[in-house]
Each structure stands twice: as C-alpha cells, then as structure tokens.
Short mmCIF file of C-alpha atoms in Angstrom, two decimals:
data_model
loop_
_atom_site.label_atom_id
_atom_site.label_comp_id
_atom_site.label_asym_id
_atom_site.label_seq_id
_atom_site.Cartn_x
_atom_site.Cartn_y
_atom_site.Cartn_z
CA UNK Y 16 -20.44 -21.35 -27.09
CA UNK Y 17 -22.00 -24.68 -27.97
CA UNK Y 18 -22.82 -27.73 -25.90
CA UNK Y 19 -20.73 -30.70 -26.91
CA UNK Y 20 -23.82 -32.97 -26.98
CA UNK Y 21 -25.71 -30.81 -29.56
CA UNK Y 22 -23.97 -28.82 -32.15
CA UNK Y 23 -27.29 -27.00 -32.87
CA UNK Y 24 -27.51 -25.70 -29.33
CA UNK Y 25 -25.82 -22.40 -28.46
CA UNK Y 26 -25.39 -20.80 -24.95
CA UNK Y 27 -25.24 -17.11 -24.35
CA UNK Y 28 -24.65 -15.31 -21.04
CA UNK Y 29 -26.83 -12.73 -19.41
CA UNK Y 30 -25.18 -9.56 -18.05
CA UNK Y 31 -27.54 -7.22 -16.16
CA UNK Y 32 -25.95 -4.07 -17.78
CA UNK Y 33 -25.54 -5.40 -21.25
CA UNK Y 34 -28.12 -8.15 -21.84
CA UNK Y 35 -27.21 -11.37 -23.65
CA UNK Y 36 -23.54 -11.70 -24.81
CA UNK Y 37 -21.62 -14.45 -26.61
CA UNK Y 38 -18.47 -16.13 -25.41
CA UNK Y 39 -16.32 -13.18 -26.70
CA UNK Y 40 -18.47 -10.71 -24.70
CA UNK Y 41 -20.14 -9.30 -27.81
CA UNK Y 42 -23.93 -8.65 -27.77
CA UNK Y 43 -25.67 -11.86 -28.94
CA UNK Y 44 -27.75 -11.38 -32.11
CA UNK Y 45 -31.39 -12.13 -32.25
CA UNK Y 46 -32.04 -15.69 -33.18
CA UNK Y 47 -32.47 -16.28 -36.93
CA UNK Y 48 -35.68 -17.68 -38.38
CA UNK Y 49 -36.30 -21.20 -37.25
CA UNK Y 50 -34.35 -20.67 -34.01
CA UNK Y 51 -35.60 -19.80 -30.59
CA UNK Y 52 -34.09 -18.21 -27.35
CA UNK Y 53 -35.05 -19.91 -24.05
CA UNK Y 54 -33.79 -18.14 -20.82
CA UNK Y 55 -31.80 -20.15 -18.26
CA UNK Y 56 -32.79 -19.20 -14.74
CA UNK Y 57 -30.92 -19.88 -11.50
CA UNK Y 58 -32.04 -18.67 -8.03
CA UNK Y 59 -34.99 -16.87 -9.62
CA UNK Y 60 -32.90 -14.77 -12.08
CA UNK Y 61 -31.46 -15.09 -15.51
CA UNK Y 62 -27.92 -16.24 -15.94
CA UNK Y 63 -28.09 -16.90 -19.70
CA UNK Y 64 -30.07 -18.52 -22.40
CA UNK Y 65 -29.91 -21.30 -24.99
CA UNK Y 66 -30.60 -20.69 -28.61
CA UNK Y 67 -31.97 -23.80 -30.27
CA UNK Y 68 -34.17 -25.10 -33.06
CA UNK Y 69 -37.86 -24.34 -32.61
CA UNK Y 70 -38.49 -28.10 -32.80
CA UNK Y 71 -36.81 -28.51 -29.37
CA UNK Y 72 -39.68 -26.54 -27.87
CA UNK Y 73 -42.03 -29.34 -28.80
CA UNK Y 74 -40.00 -31.69 -26.60
CA UNK Y 75 -40.43 -30.28 -23.01
CA UNK Y 76 -38.36 -32.84 -21.29
CA UNK Y 77 -35.42 -32.37 -23.69
CA UNK Y 78 -35.73 -28.61 -23.31
CA UNK Y 79 -35.70 -28.80 -19.51
CA UNK Y 80 -32.65 -31.12 -19.67
CA UNK Y 81 -30.84 -28.69 -22.08
CA UNK Y 82 -31.56 -25.54 -19.93
CA UNK Y 83 -30.41 -27.51 -16.82
CA UNK Y 84 -27.12 -28.52 -18.57
CA UNK Y 85 -26.64 -24.99 -19.81
CA UNK Y 86 -27.24 -23.62 -16.26
CA UNK Y 87 -24.45 -25.82 -14.93
CA UNK Y 88 -22.07 -24.64 -17.73
CA UNK Y 89 -22.86 -21.07 -17.00
CA UNK Y 90 -22.54 -21.47 -13.23
CA UNK Y 91 -19.15 -23.19 -13.66
CA UNK Y 92 -17.88 -20.42 -15.94
CA UNK Y 93 -19.00 -17.74 -13.52
CA UNK Y 94 -17.42 -19.50 -10.62
CA UNK Y 95 -14.15 -19.81 -12.50
CA UNK Y 96 -14.18 -16.08 -13.36
CA UNK Y 97 -15.02 -15.20 -9.76
CA UNK Y 98 -12.13 -17.40 -8.49
CA UNK Y 99 -9.70 -15.89 -10.93
CA UNK Y 100 -10.73 -12.30 -9.93
CA UNK Y 101 -10.51 -13.34 -6.25
CA UNK Y 102 -6.93 -14.79 -6.73
CA UNK Y 103 -5.88 -11.56 -8.52
CA UNK Y 104 -7.32 -9.47 -5.71
CA UNK Y 105 -5.60 -11.59 -3.05
CA UNK Y 106 -2.25 -11.33 -4.96
CA UNK Y 107 -2.60 -7.54 -5.10
CA UNK Y 108 -3.42 -7.27 -1.49
CA UNK Y 109 -0.46 -9.46 -0.49
CA UNK Y 110 1.90 -7.45 -2.65
CA UNK Y 111 0.61 -4.17 -1.23
CA UNK Y 112 0.97 -5.46 2.35
CA UNK Y 113 4.51 -6.70 1.70
CA UNK Y 114 5.48 -3.28 0.37
CA UNK Y 115 3.86 -1.64 3.44
CA UNK Y 116 5.82 -3.75 5.81
CA UNK Y 117 9.12 -3.23 3.92
CA UNK Y 118 8.61 0.54 3.99
CA UNK Y 119 7.55 0.54 7.65
CA UNK Y 120 10.55 -1.48 8.72
CA UNK Y 121 12.88 0.80 6.62
CA UNK Y 122 11.34 4.06 7.82
CA UNK Y 123 10.83 3.10 11.42
CA UNK Y 124 12.91 0.50 13.25
CA UNK Y 125 15.76 0.63 10.73
CA UNK Y 126 16.27 4.33 11.38
CA UNK Y 127 16.38 3.76 15.14
CA UNK Y 128 18.86 0.92 14.69
CA UNK Y 129 21.05 3.07 12.56
CA UNK Y 130 20.97 5.85 15.20
CA UNK Y 131 21.77 3.31 17.90
CA UNK Y 132 24.71 2.07 15.85
CA UNK Y 133 26.15 5.67 15.62
CA UNK Y 134 25.58 6.13 19.35
CA UNK Y 135 27.42 2.92 20.16
CA UNK Y 136 30.34 3.98 17.90
CA UNK Y 137 30.52 7.33 19.76
CA UNK Y 138 30.47 5.47 23.10
CA UNK Y 139 33.27 3.17 21.99
CA UNK Y 140 35.42 6.23 21.09
CA UNK Y 141 34.89 7.77 24.50
CA UNK Y 142 34.96 4.68 26.68
CA UNK Y 143 38.50 5.17 27.94
CA UNK Y 144 38.87 8.91 27.88
CA UNK Y 145 35.40 9.83 29.17
CA UNK Y 146 33.70 6.85 30.82
CA UNK Y 147 30.76 8.92 32.08
CA UNK Y 148 29.77 10.27 28.69
CA UNK Y 149 30.33 6.80 27.26
CA UNK Y 150 27.94 5.35 29.85
CA UNK Y 151 25.34 7.96 28.96
CA UNK Y 152 25.64 7.15 25.22
CA UNK Y 153 25.24 3.44 25.95
CA UNK Y 154 22.05 4.24 27.82
CA UNK Y 155 20.68 6.19 24.83
CA UNK Y 156 21.60 3.26 22.52
CA UNK Y 157 19.90 0.78 24.80
CA UNK Y 158 16.72 2.89 24.87
CA UNK Y 159 16.75 3.25 21.09
CA UNK Y 160 17.13 -0.51 20.69
CA UNK Y 161 14.27 -1.15 23.08
CA UNK Y 162 12.00 1.14 21.05
CA UNK Y 163 13.02 -0.51 17.81
CA UNK Y 164 12.21 -3.92 19.18
CA UNK Y 165 8.75 -2.68 20.27
CA UNK Y 166 8.07 -1.13 16.92
CA UNK Y 167 8.99 -4.34 15.09
CA UNK Y 168 6.55 -6.22 17.22
CA UNK Y 169 3.83 -3.64 16.59
CA UNK Y 170 4.38 -3.32 12.87
CA UNK Y 171 3.87 -7.08 12.68
CA UNK Y 172 0.33 -6.40 13.81
CA UNK Y 173 -0.11 -3.34 11.56
CA UNK Y 174 -0.12 -0.77 14.40
CA UNK Y 175 1.09 2.82 14.05
CA UNK Y 176 4.69 3.60 15.36
CA UNK Y 177 4.82 3.40 19.13
CA UNK Y 178 6.22 6.90 19.56
CA UNK Y 179 3.23 8.53 17.67
CA UNK Y 180 0.76 6.52 19.75
CA UNK Y 181 2.34 7.36 23.00
CA UNK Y 182 3.59 10.87 22.49
CA UNK Y 183 1.52 12.34 19.70
CA UNK Y 184 3.13 13.49 16.44
CA UNK Y 185 4.83 16.59 17.96
CA UNK Y 186 6.23 14.60 20.90
CA UNK Y 187 7.37 11.72 18.66
CA UNK Y 188 9.24 14.07 16.34
CA UNK Y 189 10.90 15.91 19.22
CA UNK Y 190 11.86 12.43 20.66
CA UNK Y 191 13.33 11.54 17.27
CA UNK Y 192 15.20 14.82 17.15
CA UNK Y 193 16.66 14.27 20.62
CA UNK Y 194 18.06 10.94 19.47
CA UNK Y 195 19.42 12.19 16.19
CA UNK Y 196 23.21 12.55 15.97
CA UNK Y 197 22.60 15.81 14.06
CA UNK Y 198 21.03 18.78 15.92
CA UNK Y 199 17.38 19.16 14.88
CA UNK Y 200 14.78 21.97 15.21
CA UNK Y 201 11.12 20.80 15.09
CA UNK Y 202 8.11 22.83 14.45
CA UNK Y 203 4.51 21.31 14.21
CA UNK Y 204 1.42 23.42 13.42
CA UNK Y 205 -2.00 21.81 13.37
CA UNK Y 206 -3.63 18.48 14.33
CA UNK Y 207 -3.48 15.32 12.33
CA UNK Y 208 -5.30 12.01 12.17
CA UNK Y 209 -3.36 8.90 13.17
CA UNK Y 210 -2.72 7.80 9.52
CA UNK Y 211 -1.44 11.22 8.45
CA UNK Y 212 0.68 11.54 11.61
CA UNK Y 213 2.32 8.16 10.71
CA UNK Y 214 3.10 9.35 7.17
CA UNK Y 215 4.73 12.55 8.58
CA UNK Y 216 6.71 10.50 11.07
CA UNK Y 217 8.28 8.40 8.25
CA UNK Y 218 8.98 11.45 6.06
CA UNK Y 219 10.96 13.07 8.93
CA UNK Y 220 12.67 9.76 9.80
CA UNK Y 221 13.90 9.40 6.18
CA UNK Y 222 15.03 13.09 6.07
CA UNK Y 223 17.02 12.78 9.32
CA UNK Y 224 18.59 9.53 8.31
CA UNK Y 225 19.72 11.00 5.01
CA UNK Y 226 21.09 14.07 6.75
CA UNK Y 227 23.10 11.97 9.29
CA UNK Y 228 24.14 9.15 6.93
CA UNK Y 229 24.89 10.84 3.58
CA UNK Y 230 24.84 14.66 3.89
CA UNK Y 231 27.37 15.26 6.77
CA UNK Y 232 24.90 17.86 7.89
CA UNK Y 233 25.44 20.02 10.99
CA UNK Y 234 21.78 21.01 11.52
CA UNK Y 235 18.34 20.03 10.27
CA UNK Y 236 15.08 21.95 10.36
CA UNK Y 237 11.75 20.11 10.37
CA UNK Y 238 8.52 22.05 9.66
CA UNK Y 239 5.06 20.40 9.66
CA UNK Y 240 1.88 22.34 8.81
CA UNK Y 241 -1.63 21.00 8.56
CA UNK Y 242 -4.24 23.36 7.05
CA UNK Y 243 -7.24 23.11 4.77
CA UNK Y 244 -7.23 19.31 4.48
CA UNK Y 245 -3.50 19.29 3.34
CA UNK Y 246 -0.25 18.43 5.14
CA UNK Y 247 3.02 19.98 4.18
CA UNK Y 248 6.20 18.61 5.60
CA UNK Y 249 9.65 20.16 4.96
CA UNK Y 250 12.97 18.59 6.16
CA UNK Y 251 15.90 20.90 5.45
CA UNK Y 252 19.54 20.19 6.12
CA UNK Y 253 22.74 22.16 5.55
CA UNK Y 254 24.80 19.17 4.32
CA UNK Y 255 26.67 18.48 1.12
CA UNK Y 256 23.55 17.90 -1.08
CA UNK Y 257 23.42 15.58 -4.02
CA UNK Y 258 20.43 13.53 -2.86
CA UNK Y 259 18.53 11.87 -5.72
CA UNK Y 260 15.07 10.42 -5.27
CA UNK Y 261 15.50 8.22 -8.40
CA UNK Y 262 18.51 6.45 -6.95
CA UNK Y 263 17.93 6.22 -3.22
CA UNK Y 264 15.85 3.28 -2.11
CA UNK Y 265 14.61 5.08 0.95
CA UNK Y 266 13.44 8.15 -0.98
CA UNK Y 267 11.85 6.01 -3.66
CA UNK Y 268 9.94 4.08 -0.97
CA UNK Y 269 8.98 7.30 0.69
CA UNK Y 270 7.64 8.66 -2.63
CA UNK Y 271 5.54 5.45 -3.10
CA UNK Y 272 4.15 5.76 0.47
CA UNK Y 273 3.09 9.36 -0.14
CA UNK Y 274 1.55 8.46 -3.54
CA UNK Y 275 -0.62 5.92 -1.71
CA UNK Y 276 -1.90 8.89 0.41
CA UNK Y 277 -2.57 10.92 -2.85
CA UNK Y 278 0.54 13.00 -2.15
CA UNK Y 279 3.93 13.85 -3.59
CA UNK Y 280 7.56 14.20 -2.69
CA UNK Y 281 9.93 16.85 -4.07
CA UNK Y 282 13.65 16.65 -3.37
CA UNK Y 283 15.80 19.76 -3.87
CA UNK Y 284 19.46 18.83 -3.40
CA UNK Y 285 22.08 20.75 -5.43
CA UNK Y 286 25.76 19.86 -4.81
CA UNK Y 287 27.02 21.80 -1.76
CA UNK Y 288 23.66 23.47 -1.23
CA UNK Y 289 22.07 21.17 1.33
CA UNK Y 290 18.91 19.11 0.88
CA UNK Y 291 15.28 19.97 1.15
CA UNK Y 292 12.60 17.33 1.22
CA UNK Y 293 9.09 18.68 0.53
CA UNK Y 294 6.12 16.36 1.13
CA UNK Y 295 2.50 17.21 0.65
CA UNK Y 296 -0.63 14.95 0.95
CA UNK Y 297 -4.31 15.28 1.94
CA UNK Y 298 -5.28 14.58 5.50
CA UNK Y 299 -8.61 13.79 7.19
#
C-alpha cells in the first residue's frame, strides 16, 4: 500500500502473530538497500510501519508527519475491518435467533394449537348427542389455548417452555400425553438440565404431532434416558409409517435443533410399519 502523497512511501501492517505484512496479507520483505523501515506506534504498541528512502530519516519533521498519516490510514483500515466483522457477527446472530424462534413456535405453541383444533372438532361432533362430553372437550381446548398463549409470550423473551419450568420434564411430557388425541405411554429415566429438557420436550412434541396428524396411529410410546452425559429419546408409534426427515419441515427443523446441541436424529419409518424417532445429544 502507498500513500497518495508520496509514491516512494509504502505502508505495511503489523500482526502480532505474523509480523509485518503487505496489503495482500503476505509477509513484508526486508527493505532493499537505500530504504528504511520506521515503525508506526499507536497507544504504545506497533500497528504497522512505513518503508521509505533513507533520506527521509534526515528530515525529522517530515518523518513524524509521514508516520502520523500512516497511523491514521492503518487505524481507519483496522476500524473498517472490525466493523465488517461485527456486522457479519450480528447478521449471523440475528439469523440464528430467527431460526430458534421459528423452531420454538413450531415445536411448542403450534403443537398445542393443533391439539386444541382436534379437540374442538371432536367437541363439535358430540355437541348435540353428548353435551357433557362436548363440554369437557371444550374445557380441554380452552386450557390448551391458554397454555399456548403463555408459551408464545414466554418464547418472545427466550424462556424455556412453561410446562417444563412448572412441572419438570417428566410432568411436562405426561401433561403433553394427557392432551394428545392419541394414547401415549411416557417413561423418563434420569435428570436433565433445563436446556436439555427443553430439547427433549420439542422432540416429543414433534413425534406426537406426526403420530396424530400424519400416521393415523393408535398408540405412541415415549422413552427418555439420560446417562453418562448423553440423552436418548425414542418416540415410537404404530401408525402407517412413511415419515421422511428430508421432506417434512418439522423433522428437518428438529434435526437442525439437535445438531446445535451436538446431537442427531434418526427416523425409521417403513410403509405400514409405524415410525420411530431416535434422538441423541450430549447433556450437562
């Protein structure tokens, strides 16, 4: 890099781990005969140097002016680079947060809203023939909607699902099972930290939703085991099978969520043979 005011003056940058480098990031060669390297200091440390004719060293005032101008150039370039890196980091954080909110809305409140819709449909069918049962179903739907509304509010503040906070993981899963239109058996073995419990909650929510919405299942079994710093979650239904993690948005989002935890999702779902979701990830 050269200052526009003096074609004979070259600026190089100082990198603590590499020394002086040129504008392309290559190691700066030693000055040739007749040229001299003068460090540029800012805040007591080197930020670069100017390479100039030795004759400039005989002009102290010009040398000070040149190093001062070079310092401004180097500071401006460093600030530009830092701002670019900061913008990139902010953009990445915003994208990650948007994906988190999308998954949380899909895996949490959306599942409750779907269950409430099924419950309301059942209530409508029985409203005339069996008003008492219809009334009970309407109460269940009302409760599910209330929880969904609370979860939406909490998710907007980045809080874990309300049921996990209030009931613990086992209680939250049993509560989810009680509200499922498909009978569910739940087993939980081991204690989990809040982040891992939240991940398990969403795995099970996705599995139960698939079983009720797509699989025409008659029963679902949920097994959670935490041991040796690992969590294994299995959701098994006896439905029609055919689930494909590559096509389903919910399953793809779930796989992404588990990948962020350093885990994985395996879907076994042959036609007519039911579906098994196997999730595994490390826990604290």
